[in-house]
PDB file of C-alpha atoms and ligand atoms in Angstrom:
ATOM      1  CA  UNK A   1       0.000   0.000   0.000  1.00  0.00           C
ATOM      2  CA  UNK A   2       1.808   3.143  -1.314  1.00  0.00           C
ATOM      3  CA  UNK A   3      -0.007   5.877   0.708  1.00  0.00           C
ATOM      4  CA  UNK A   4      -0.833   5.086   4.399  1.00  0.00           C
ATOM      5  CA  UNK A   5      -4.067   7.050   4.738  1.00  0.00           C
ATOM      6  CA  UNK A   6      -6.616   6.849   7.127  1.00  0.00           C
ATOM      7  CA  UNK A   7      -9.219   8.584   6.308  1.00  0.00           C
ATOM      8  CA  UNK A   8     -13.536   8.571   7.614  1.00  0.00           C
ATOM      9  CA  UNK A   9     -16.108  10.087   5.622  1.00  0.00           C
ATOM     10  CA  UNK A  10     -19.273  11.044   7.083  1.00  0.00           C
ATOM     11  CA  UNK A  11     -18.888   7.660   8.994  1.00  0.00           C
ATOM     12  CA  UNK A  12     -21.820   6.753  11.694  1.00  0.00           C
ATOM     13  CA  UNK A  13     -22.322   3.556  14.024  1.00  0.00           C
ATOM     14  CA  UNK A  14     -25.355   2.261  15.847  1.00  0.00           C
ATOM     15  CA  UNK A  15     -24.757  -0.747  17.920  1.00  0.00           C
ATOM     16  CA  UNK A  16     -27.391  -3.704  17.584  1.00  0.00           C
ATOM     17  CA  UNK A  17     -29.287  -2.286  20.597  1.00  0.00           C
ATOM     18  CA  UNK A  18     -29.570   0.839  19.478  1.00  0.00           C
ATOM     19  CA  UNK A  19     -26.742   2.841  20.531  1.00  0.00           C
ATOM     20  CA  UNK A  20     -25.560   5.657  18.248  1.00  0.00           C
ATOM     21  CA  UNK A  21     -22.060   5.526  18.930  1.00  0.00           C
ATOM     22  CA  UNK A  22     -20.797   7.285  16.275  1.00  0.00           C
ATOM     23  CA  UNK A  23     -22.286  10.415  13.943  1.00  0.00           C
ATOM     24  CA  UNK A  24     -20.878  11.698  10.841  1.00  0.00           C
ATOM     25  CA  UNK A  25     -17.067  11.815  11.958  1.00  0.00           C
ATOM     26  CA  UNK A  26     -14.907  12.618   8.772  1.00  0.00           C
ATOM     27  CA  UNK A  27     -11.367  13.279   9.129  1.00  0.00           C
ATOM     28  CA  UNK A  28      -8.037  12.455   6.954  1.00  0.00           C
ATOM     29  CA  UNK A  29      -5.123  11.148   8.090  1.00  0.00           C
ATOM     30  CA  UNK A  30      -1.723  11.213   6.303  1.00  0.00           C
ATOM     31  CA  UNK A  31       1.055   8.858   6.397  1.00  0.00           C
ATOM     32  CA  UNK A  32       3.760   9.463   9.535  1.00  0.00           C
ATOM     33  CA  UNK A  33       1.083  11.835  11.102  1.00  0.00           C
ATOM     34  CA  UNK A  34       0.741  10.503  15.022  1.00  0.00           C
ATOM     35  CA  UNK A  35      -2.643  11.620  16.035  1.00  0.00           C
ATOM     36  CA  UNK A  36      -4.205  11.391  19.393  1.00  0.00           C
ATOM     37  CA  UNK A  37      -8.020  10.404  19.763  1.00  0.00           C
ATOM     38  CA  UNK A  38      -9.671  12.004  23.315  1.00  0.00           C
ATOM     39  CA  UNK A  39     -12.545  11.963  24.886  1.00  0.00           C
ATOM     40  CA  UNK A  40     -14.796  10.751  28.054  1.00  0.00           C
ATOM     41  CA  UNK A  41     -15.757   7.397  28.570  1.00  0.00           C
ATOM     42  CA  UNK A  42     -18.412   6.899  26.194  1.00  0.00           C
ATOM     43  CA  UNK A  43     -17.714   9.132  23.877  1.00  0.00           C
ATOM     44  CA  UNK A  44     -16.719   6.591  20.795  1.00  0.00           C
ATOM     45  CA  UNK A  45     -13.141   6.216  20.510  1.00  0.00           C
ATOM     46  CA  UNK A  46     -13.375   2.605  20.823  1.00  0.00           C
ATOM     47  CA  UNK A  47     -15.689   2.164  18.660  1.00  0.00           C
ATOM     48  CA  UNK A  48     -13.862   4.539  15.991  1.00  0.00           C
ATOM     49  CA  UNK A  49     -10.678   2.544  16.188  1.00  0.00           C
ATOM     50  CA  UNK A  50     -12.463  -0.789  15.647  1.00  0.00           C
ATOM     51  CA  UNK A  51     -13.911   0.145  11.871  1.00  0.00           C
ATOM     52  CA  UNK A  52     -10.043   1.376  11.408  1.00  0.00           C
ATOM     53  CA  UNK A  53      -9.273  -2.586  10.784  1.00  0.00           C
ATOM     54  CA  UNK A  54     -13.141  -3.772   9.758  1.00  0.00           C
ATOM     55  CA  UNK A  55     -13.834  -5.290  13.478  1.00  0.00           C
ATOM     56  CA  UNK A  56     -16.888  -2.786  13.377  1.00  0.00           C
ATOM     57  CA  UNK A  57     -18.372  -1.673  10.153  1.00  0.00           C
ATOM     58  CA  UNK A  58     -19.864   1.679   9.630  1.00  0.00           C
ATOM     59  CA  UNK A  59     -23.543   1.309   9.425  1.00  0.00           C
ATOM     60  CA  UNK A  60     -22.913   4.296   7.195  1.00  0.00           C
ATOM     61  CA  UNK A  61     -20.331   6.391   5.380  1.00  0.00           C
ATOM     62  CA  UNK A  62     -16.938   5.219   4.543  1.00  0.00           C
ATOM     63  CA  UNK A  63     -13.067   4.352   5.925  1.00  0.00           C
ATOM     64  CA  UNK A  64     -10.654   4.205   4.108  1.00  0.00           C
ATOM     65  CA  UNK A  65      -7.061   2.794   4.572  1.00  0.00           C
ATOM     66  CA  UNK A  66      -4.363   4.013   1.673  1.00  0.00           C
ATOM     67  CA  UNK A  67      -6.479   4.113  -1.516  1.00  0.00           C
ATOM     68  CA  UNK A  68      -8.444   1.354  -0.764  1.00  0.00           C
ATOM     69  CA  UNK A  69     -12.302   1.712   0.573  1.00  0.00           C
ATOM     70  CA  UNK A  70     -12.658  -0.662   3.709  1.00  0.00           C
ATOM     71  CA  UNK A  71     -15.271  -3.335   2.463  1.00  0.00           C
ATOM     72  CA  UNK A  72     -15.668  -7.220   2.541  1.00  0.00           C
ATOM     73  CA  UNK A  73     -13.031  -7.367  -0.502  1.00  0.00           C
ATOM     74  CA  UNK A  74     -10.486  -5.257   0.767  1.00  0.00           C
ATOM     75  CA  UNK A  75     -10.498  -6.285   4.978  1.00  0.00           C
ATOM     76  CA  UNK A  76      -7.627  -8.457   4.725  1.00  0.00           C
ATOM     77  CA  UNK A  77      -5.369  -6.318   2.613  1.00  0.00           C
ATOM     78  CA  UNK A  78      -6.552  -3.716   5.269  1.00  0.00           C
ATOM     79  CA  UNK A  79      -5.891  -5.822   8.402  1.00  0.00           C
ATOM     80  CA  UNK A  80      -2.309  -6.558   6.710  1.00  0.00           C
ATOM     81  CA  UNK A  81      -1.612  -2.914   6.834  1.00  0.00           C
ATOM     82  CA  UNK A  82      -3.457  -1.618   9.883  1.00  0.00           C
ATOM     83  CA  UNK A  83      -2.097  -3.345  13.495  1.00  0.00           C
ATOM     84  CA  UNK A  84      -4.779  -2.816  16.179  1.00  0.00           C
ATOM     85  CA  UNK A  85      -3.570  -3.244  19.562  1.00  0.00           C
ATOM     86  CA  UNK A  86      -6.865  -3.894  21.556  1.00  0.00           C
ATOM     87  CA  UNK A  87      -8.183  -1.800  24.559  1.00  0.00           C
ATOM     88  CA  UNK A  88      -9.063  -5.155  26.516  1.00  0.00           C
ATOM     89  CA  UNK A  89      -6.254  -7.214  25.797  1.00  0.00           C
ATOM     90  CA  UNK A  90      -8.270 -10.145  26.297  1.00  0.00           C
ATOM     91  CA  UNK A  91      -9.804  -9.931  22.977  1.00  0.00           C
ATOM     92  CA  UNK A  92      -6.235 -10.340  21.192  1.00  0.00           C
ATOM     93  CA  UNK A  93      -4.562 -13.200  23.016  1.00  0.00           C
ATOM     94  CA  UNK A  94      -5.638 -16.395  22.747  1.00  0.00           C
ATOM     95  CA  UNK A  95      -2.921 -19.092  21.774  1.00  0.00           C
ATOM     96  CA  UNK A  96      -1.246 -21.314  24.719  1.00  0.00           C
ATOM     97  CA  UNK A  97       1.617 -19.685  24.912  1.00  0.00           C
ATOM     98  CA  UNK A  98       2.889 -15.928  24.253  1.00  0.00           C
ATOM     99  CA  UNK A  99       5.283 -16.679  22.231  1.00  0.00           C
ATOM    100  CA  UNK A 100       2.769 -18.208  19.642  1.00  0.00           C
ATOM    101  CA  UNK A 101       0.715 -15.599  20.217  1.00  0.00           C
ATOM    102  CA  UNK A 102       3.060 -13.043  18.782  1.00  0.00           C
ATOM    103  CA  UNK A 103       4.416 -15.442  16.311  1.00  0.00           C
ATOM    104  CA  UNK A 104       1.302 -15.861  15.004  1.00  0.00           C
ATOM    105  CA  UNK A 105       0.372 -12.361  13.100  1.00  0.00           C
ATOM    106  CA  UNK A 106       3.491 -13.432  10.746  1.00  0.00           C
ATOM    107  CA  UNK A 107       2.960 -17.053  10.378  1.00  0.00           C
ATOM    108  CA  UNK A 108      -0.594 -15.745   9.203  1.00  0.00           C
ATOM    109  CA  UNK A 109       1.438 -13.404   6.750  1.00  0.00           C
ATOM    110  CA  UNK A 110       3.176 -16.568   4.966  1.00  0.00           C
ATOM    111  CA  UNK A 111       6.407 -16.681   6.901  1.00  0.00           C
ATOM    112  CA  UNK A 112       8.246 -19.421   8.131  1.00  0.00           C
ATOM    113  CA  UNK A 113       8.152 -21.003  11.145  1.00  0.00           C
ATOM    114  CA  UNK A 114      11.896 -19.769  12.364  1.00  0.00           C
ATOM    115  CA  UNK A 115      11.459 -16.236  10.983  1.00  0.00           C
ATOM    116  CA  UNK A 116       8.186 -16.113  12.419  1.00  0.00           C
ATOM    117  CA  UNK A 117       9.329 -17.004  15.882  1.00  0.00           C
ATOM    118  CA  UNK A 118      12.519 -14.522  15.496  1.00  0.00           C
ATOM    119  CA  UNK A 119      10.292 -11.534  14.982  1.00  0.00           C
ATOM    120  CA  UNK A 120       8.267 -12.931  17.801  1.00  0.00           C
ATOM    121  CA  UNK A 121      11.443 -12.831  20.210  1.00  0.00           C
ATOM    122  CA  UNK A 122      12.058  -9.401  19.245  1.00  0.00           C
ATOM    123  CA  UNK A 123       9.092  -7.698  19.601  1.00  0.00           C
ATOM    124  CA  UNK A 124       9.005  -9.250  22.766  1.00  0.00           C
ATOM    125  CA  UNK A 125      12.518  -8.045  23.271  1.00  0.00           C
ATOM    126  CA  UNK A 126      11.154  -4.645  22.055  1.00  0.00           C
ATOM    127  CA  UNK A 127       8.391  -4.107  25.155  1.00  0.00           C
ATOM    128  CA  UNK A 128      10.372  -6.298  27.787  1.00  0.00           C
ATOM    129  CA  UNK A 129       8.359  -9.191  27.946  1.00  0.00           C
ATOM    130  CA  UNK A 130      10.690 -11.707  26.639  1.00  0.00           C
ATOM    131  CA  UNK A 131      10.835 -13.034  30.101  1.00  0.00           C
ATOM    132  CA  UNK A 132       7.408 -13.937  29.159  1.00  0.00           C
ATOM    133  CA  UNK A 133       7.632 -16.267  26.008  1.00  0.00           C
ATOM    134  CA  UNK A 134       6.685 -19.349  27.331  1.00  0.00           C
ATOM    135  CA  UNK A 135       3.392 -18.269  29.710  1.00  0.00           C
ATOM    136  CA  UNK A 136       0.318 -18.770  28.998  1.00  0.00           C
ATOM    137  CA  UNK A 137      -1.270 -14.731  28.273  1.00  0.00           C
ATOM    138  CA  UNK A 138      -4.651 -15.899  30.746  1.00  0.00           C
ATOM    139  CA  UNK A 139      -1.610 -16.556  33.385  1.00  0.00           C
ATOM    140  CA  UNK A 140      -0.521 -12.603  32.702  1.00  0.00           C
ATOM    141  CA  UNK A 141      -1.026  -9.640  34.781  1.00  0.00           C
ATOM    142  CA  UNK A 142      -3.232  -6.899  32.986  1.00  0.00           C
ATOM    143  CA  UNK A 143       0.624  -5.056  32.300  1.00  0.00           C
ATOM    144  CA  UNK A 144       2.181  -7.674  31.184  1.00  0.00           C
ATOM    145  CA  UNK A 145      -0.651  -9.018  28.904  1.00  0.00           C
ATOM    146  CA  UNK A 146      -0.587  -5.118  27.457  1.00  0.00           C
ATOM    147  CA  UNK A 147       3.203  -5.059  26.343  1.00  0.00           C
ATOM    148  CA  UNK A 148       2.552  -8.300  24.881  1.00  0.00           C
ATOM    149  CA  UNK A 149      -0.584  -7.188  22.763  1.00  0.00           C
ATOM    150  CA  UNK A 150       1.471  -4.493  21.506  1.00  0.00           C
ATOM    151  CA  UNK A 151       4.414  -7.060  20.731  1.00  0.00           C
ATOM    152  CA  UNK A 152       1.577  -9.200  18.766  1.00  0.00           C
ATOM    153  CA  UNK A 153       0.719  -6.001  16.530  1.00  0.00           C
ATOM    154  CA  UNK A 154       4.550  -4.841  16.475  1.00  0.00           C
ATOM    155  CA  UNK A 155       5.902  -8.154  15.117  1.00  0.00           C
ATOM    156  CA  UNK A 156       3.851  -7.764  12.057  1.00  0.00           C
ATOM    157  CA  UNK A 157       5.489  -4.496  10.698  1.00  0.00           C
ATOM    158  CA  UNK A 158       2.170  -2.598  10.377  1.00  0.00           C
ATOM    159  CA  UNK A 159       1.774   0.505   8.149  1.00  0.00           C
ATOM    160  CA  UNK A 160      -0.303   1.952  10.291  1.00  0.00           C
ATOM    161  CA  UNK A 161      -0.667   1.406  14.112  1.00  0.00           C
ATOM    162  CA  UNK A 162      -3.688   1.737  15.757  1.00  0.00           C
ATOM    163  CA  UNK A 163      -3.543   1.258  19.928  1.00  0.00           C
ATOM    164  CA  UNK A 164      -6.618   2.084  21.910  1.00  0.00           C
ATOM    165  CA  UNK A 165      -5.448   2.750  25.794  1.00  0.00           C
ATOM    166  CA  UNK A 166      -2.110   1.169  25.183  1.00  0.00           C
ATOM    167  CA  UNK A 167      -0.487   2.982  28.302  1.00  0.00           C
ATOM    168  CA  UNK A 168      -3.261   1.736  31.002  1.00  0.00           C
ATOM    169  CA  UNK A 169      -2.030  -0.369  33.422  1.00  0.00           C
ATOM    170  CA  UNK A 170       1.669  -0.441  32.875  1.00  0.00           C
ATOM    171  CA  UNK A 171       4.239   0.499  35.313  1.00  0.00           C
ATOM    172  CA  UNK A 172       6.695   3.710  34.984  1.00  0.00           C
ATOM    173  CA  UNK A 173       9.178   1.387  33.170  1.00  0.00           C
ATOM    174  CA  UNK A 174       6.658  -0.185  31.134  1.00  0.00           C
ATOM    175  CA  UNK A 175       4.938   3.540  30.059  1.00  0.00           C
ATOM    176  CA  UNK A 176       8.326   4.531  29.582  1.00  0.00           C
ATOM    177  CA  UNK A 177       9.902   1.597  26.926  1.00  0.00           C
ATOM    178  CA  UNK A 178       6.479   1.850  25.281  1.00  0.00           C
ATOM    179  CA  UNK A 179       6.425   5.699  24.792  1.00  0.00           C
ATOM    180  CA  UNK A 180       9.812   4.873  23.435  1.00  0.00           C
ATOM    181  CA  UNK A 181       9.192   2.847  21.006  1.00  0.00           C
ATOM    182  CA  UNK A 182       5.959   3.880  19.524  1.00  0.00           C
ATOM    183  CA  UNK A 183       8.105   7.140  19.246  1.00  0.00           C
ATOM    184  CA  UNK A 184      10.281   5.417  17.403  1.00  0.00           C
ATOM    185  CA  UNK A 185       7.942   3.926  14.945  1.00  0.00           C
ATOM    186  CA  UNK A 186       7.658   6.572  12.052  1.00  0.00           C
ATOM    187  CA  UNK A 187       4.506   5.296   9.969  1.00  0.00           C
ATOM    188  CA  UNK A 188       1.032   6.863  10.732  1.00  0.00           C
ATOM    189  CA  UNK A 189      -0.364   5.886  14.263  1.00  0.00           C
ATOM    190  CA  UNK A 190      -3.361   6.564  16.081  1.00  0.00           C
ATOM    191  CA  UNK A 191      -3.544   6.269  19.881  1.00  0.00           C
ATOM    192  CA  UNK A 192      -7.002   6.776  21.688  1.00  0.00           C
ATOM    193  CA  UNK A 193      -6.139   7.432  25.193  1.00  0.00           C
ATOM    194  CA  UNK A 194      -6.308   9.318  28.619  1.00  0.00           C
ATOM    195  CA  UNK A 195      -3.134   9.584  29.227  1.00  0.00           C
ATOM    196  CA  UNK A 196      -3.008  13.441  27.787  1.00  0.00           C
ATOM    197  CA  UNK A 197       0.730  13.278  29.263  1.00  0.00           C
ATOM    198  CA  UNK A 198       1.616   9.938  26.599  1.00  0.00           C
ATOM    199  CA  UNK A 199      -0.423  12.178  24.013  1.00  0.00           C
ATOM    200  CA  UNK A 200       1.895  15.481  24.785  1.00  0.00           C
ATOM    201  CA  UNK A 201       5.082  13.788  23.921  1.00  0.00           C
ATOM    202  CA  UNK A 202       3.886  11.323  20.745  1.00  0.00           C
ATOM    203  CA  UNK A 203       0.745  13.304  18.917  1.00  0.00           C
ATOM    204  CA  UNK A 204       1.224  16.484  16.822  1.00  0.00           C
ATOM    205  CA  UNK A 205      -2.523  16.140  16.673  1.00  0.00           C
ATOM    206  CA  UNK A 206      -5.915  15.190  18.405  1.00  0.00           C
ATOM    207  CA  UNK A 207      -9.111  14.507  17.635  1.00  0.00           C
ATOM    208  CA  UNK A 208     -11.733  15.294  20.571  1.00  0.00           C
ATOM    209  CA  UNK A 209     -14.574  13.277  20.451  1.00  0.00           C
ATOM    210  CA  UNK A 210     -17.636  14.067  22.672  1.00  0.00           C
ATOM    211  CA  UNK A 211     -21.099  11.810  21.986  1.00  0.00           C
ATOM    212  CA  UNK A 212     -20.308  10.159  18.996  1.00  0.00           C
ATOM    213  CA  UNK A 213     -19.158  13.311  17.579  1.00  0.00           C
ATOM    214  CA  UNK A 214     -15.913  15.091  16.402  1.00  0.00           C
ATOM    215  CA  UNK A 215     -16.042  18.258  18.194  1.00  0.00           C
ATOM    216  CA  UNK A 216     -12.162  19.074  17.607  1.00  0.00           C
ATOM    217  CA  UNK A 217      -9.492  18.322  15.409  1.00  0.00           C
ATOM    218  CA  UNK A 218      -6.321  20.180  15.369  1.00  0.00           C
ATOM    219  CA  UNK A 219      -2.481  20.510  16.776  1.00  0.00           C
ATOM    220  CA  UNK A 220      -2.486  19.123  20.056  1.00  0.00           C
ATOM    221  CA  UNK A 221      -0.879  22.370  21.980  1.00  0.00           C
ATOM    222  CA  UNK A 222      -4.147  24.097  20.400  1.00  0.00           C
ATOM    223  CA  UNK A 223      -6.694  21.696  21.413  1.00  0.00           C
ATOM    224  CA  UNK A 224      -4.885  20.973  25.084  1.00  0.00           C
ATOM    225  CA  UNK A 225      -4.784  25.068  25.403  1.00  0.00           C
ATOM    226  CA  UNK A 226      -8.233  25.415  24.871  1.00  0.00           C
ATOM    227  CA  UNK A 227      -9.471  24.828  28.667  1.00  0.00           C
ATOM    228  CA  UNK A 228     -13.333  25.996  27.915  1.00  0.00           C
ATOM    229  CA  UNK A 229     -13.582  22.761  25.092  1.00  0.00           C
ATOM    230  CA  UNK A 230     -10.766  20.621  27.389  1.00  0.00           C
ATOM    231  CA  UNK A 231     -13.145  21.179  29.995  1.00  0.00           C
ATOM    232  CA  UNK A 232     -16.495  20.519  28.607  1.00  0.00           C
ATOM    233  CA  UNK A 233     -15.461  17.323  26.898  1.00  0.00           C
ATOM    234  CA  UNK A 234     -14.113  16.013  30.317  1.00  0.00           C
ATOM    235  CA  UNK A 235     -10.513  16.169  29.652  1.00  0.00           C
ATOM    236  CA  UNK A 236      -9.420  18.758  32.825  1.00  0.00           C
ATOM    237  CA  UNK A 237      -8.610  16.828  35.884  1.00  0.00           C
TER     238      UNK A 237
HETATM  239  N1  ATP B 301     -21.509  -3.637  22.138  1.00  0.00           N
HETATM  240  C1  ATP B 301     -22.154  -2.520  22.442  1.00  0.00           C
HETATM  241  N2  ATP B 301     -23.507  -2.457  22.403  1.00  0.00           N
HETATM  242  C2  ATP B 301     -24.167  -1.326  22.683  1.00  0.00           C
HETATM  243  N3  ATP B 301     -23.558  -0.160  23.005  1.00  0.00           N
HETATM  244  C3  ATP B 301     -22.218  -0.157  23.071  1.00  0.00           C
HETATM  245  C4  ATP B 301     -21.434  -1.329  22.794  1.00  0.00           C
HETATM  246  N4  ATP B 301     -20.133  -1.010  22.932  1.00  0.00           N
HETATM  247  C5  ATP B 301     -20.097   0.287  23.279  1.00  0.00           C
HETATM  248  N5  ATP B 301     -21.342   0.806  23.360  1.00  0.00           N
HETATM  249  C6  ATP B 301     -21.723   2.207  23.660  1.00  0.00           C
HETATM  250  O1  ATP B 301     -21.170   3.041  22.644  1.00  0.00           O
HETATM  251  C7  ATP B 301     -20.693   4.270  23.201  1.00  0.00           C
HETATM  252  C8  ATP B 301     -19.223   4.443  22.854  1.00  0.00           C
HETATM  253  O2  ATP B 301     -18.464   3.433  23.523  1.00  0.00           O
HETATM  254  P1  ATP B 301     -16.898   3.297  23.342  1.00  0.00           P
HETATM  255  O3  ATP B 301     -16.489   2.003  23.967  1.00  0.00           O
HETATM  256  O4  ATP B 301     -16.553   3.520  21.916  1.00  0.00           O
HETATM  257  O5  ATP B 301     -16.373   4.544  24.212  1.00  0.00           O
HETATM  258  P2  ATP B 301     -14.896   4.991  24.581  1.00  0.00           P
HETATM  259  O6  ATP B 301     -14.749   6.424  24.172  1.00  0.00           O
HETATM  260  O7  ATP B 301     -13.913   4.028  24.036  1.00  0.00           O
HETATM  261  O8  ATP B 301     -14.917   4.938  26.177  1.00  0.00           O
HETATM  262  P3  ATP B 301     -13.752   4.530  27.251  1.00  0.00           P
HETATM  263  O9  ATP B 301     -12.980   5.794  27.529  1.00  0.00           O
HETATM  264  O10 ATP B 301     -14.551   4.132  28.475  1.00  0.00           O
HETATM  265  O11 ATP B 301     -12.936   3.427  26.688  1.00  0.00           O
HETATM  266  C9  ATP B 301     -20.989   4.178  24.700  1.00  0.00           C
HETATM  267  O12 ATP B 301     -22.207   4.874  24.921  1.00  0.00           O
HETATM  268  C10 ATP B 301     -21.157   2.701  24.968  1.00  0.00           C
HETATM  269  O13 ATP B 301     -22.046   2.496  26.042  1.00  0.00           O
HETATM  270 MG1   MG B 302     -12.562   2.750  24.876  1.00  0.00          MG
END
């Protein structure tokens, strides 16, 4: 995929029950931008992230990931580009062991065993869990389990990363390696979080998202200046 654009047009969600989770949220993202997504609980950043890789689809408008619209053709060629780091990590480990578990996003992408598990041992290497290769993820603490959902996404070689709450629950050394290295990865990422501190030193820019709505986009020193809009979209502590 040449250009690693994100982009939503006019995209809404309603959950099953109901819910309108998200309403006409456009936006364009271009490749190596690093863009925070805020908001309070609730407000839909979840929910945006998952139709970034096709886990949700829009129940109208449109993503789309490089120059490709995201539809039943074009989800795996999108889920090959776009790594999506979970916020439960729960929902993205599942194999006996960790070390299959982030061996298995390349073995899926056609490479061999060995290379496979090399990757594996580095990306593990990369968040400090290679301590943890041989447990079983259910045996993890919530921190641990973390760095090694972001290992699973990271030994893949996205285009694009996509991490919803990646920071929650690690320790100052944990924060600190991860901070690190998704500073060091230079393709376009997307990080919805609360941790406006994480967002300060890795986002040039933030989307604000209050009720299903984008009710800010711009640089982040703009958006975290504005204290009347930081404030009513319960971002001020
Ligand atoms: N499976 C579901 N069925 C119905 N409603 C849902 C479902 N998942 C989420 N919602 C609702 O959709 C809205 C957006 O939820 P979402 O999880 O995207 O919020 P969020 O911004 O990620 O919040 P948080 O900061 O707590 O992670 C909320 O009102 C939530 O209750
Ligand atoms: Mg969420």
């Amino acid at each position: 995929m040449s250009h690693h654009l994100v982009e939503a047009r006019e995209l809404s969600h309603a959950y099953p029950d109901g819910t309108a989770s998200l309403s006409g949220i456009t936006f364009t993202i271009r490749h190596g931008e690093s863009v925070a997504i805020v908001g309070a609980n609730g407000a839909g950043k979840s929910t945006l992230l998952q139709h970034l890789n096709g886990t949700l689809r829009a129940t109208s408008g449109e993503v789309r990931v490089g120059e490709l619209p995201l539809n039943t053709e074009t989800l795996l060629e999108v889920r090959r580009a776009v790594g999506m780091v979970f916020q439960d990590p729960d929902d993205q480990l599942f194999m006996p062991t960790v070390l299959e578990d982030v061996a298995f996003g390349p073995r899926n992408l056609g490479l061999s065993p060995q290379e496979s598990e090399s990757r594996a041992l580095e990306a593990l290497r990369r968040v400090g869990a290679e301590h943890l290769a041989a447990k079983a993820p259910y045996h993890l603490s919530m921190g641990e389990k973390r760095r090694c959902a972001v290992a699973a996404v990271l030994s893949m070689g996205p285009d694009i990363l996509v991490l919803d709450e990646p920071s929650t629950g690690l320790d100052p050394r944990g924060r600190r390696l991860l901070i690190g290295l998704l500073g060091e990865f230079t393709h376009t990422k997307l990080i919805a979080t609360h941790d406006l501190d994480l967002v300060r030193q890795l986002c040039t820019r933030t989307l604000v998202l209050q009720d299903g709505r984008l009710r800010a986009d711009g640089p982040t020193h703009e958006i975290f200046a504005d204290h009347e809009l930081m404030e009513d979209c319960g971002l001020e502590g």
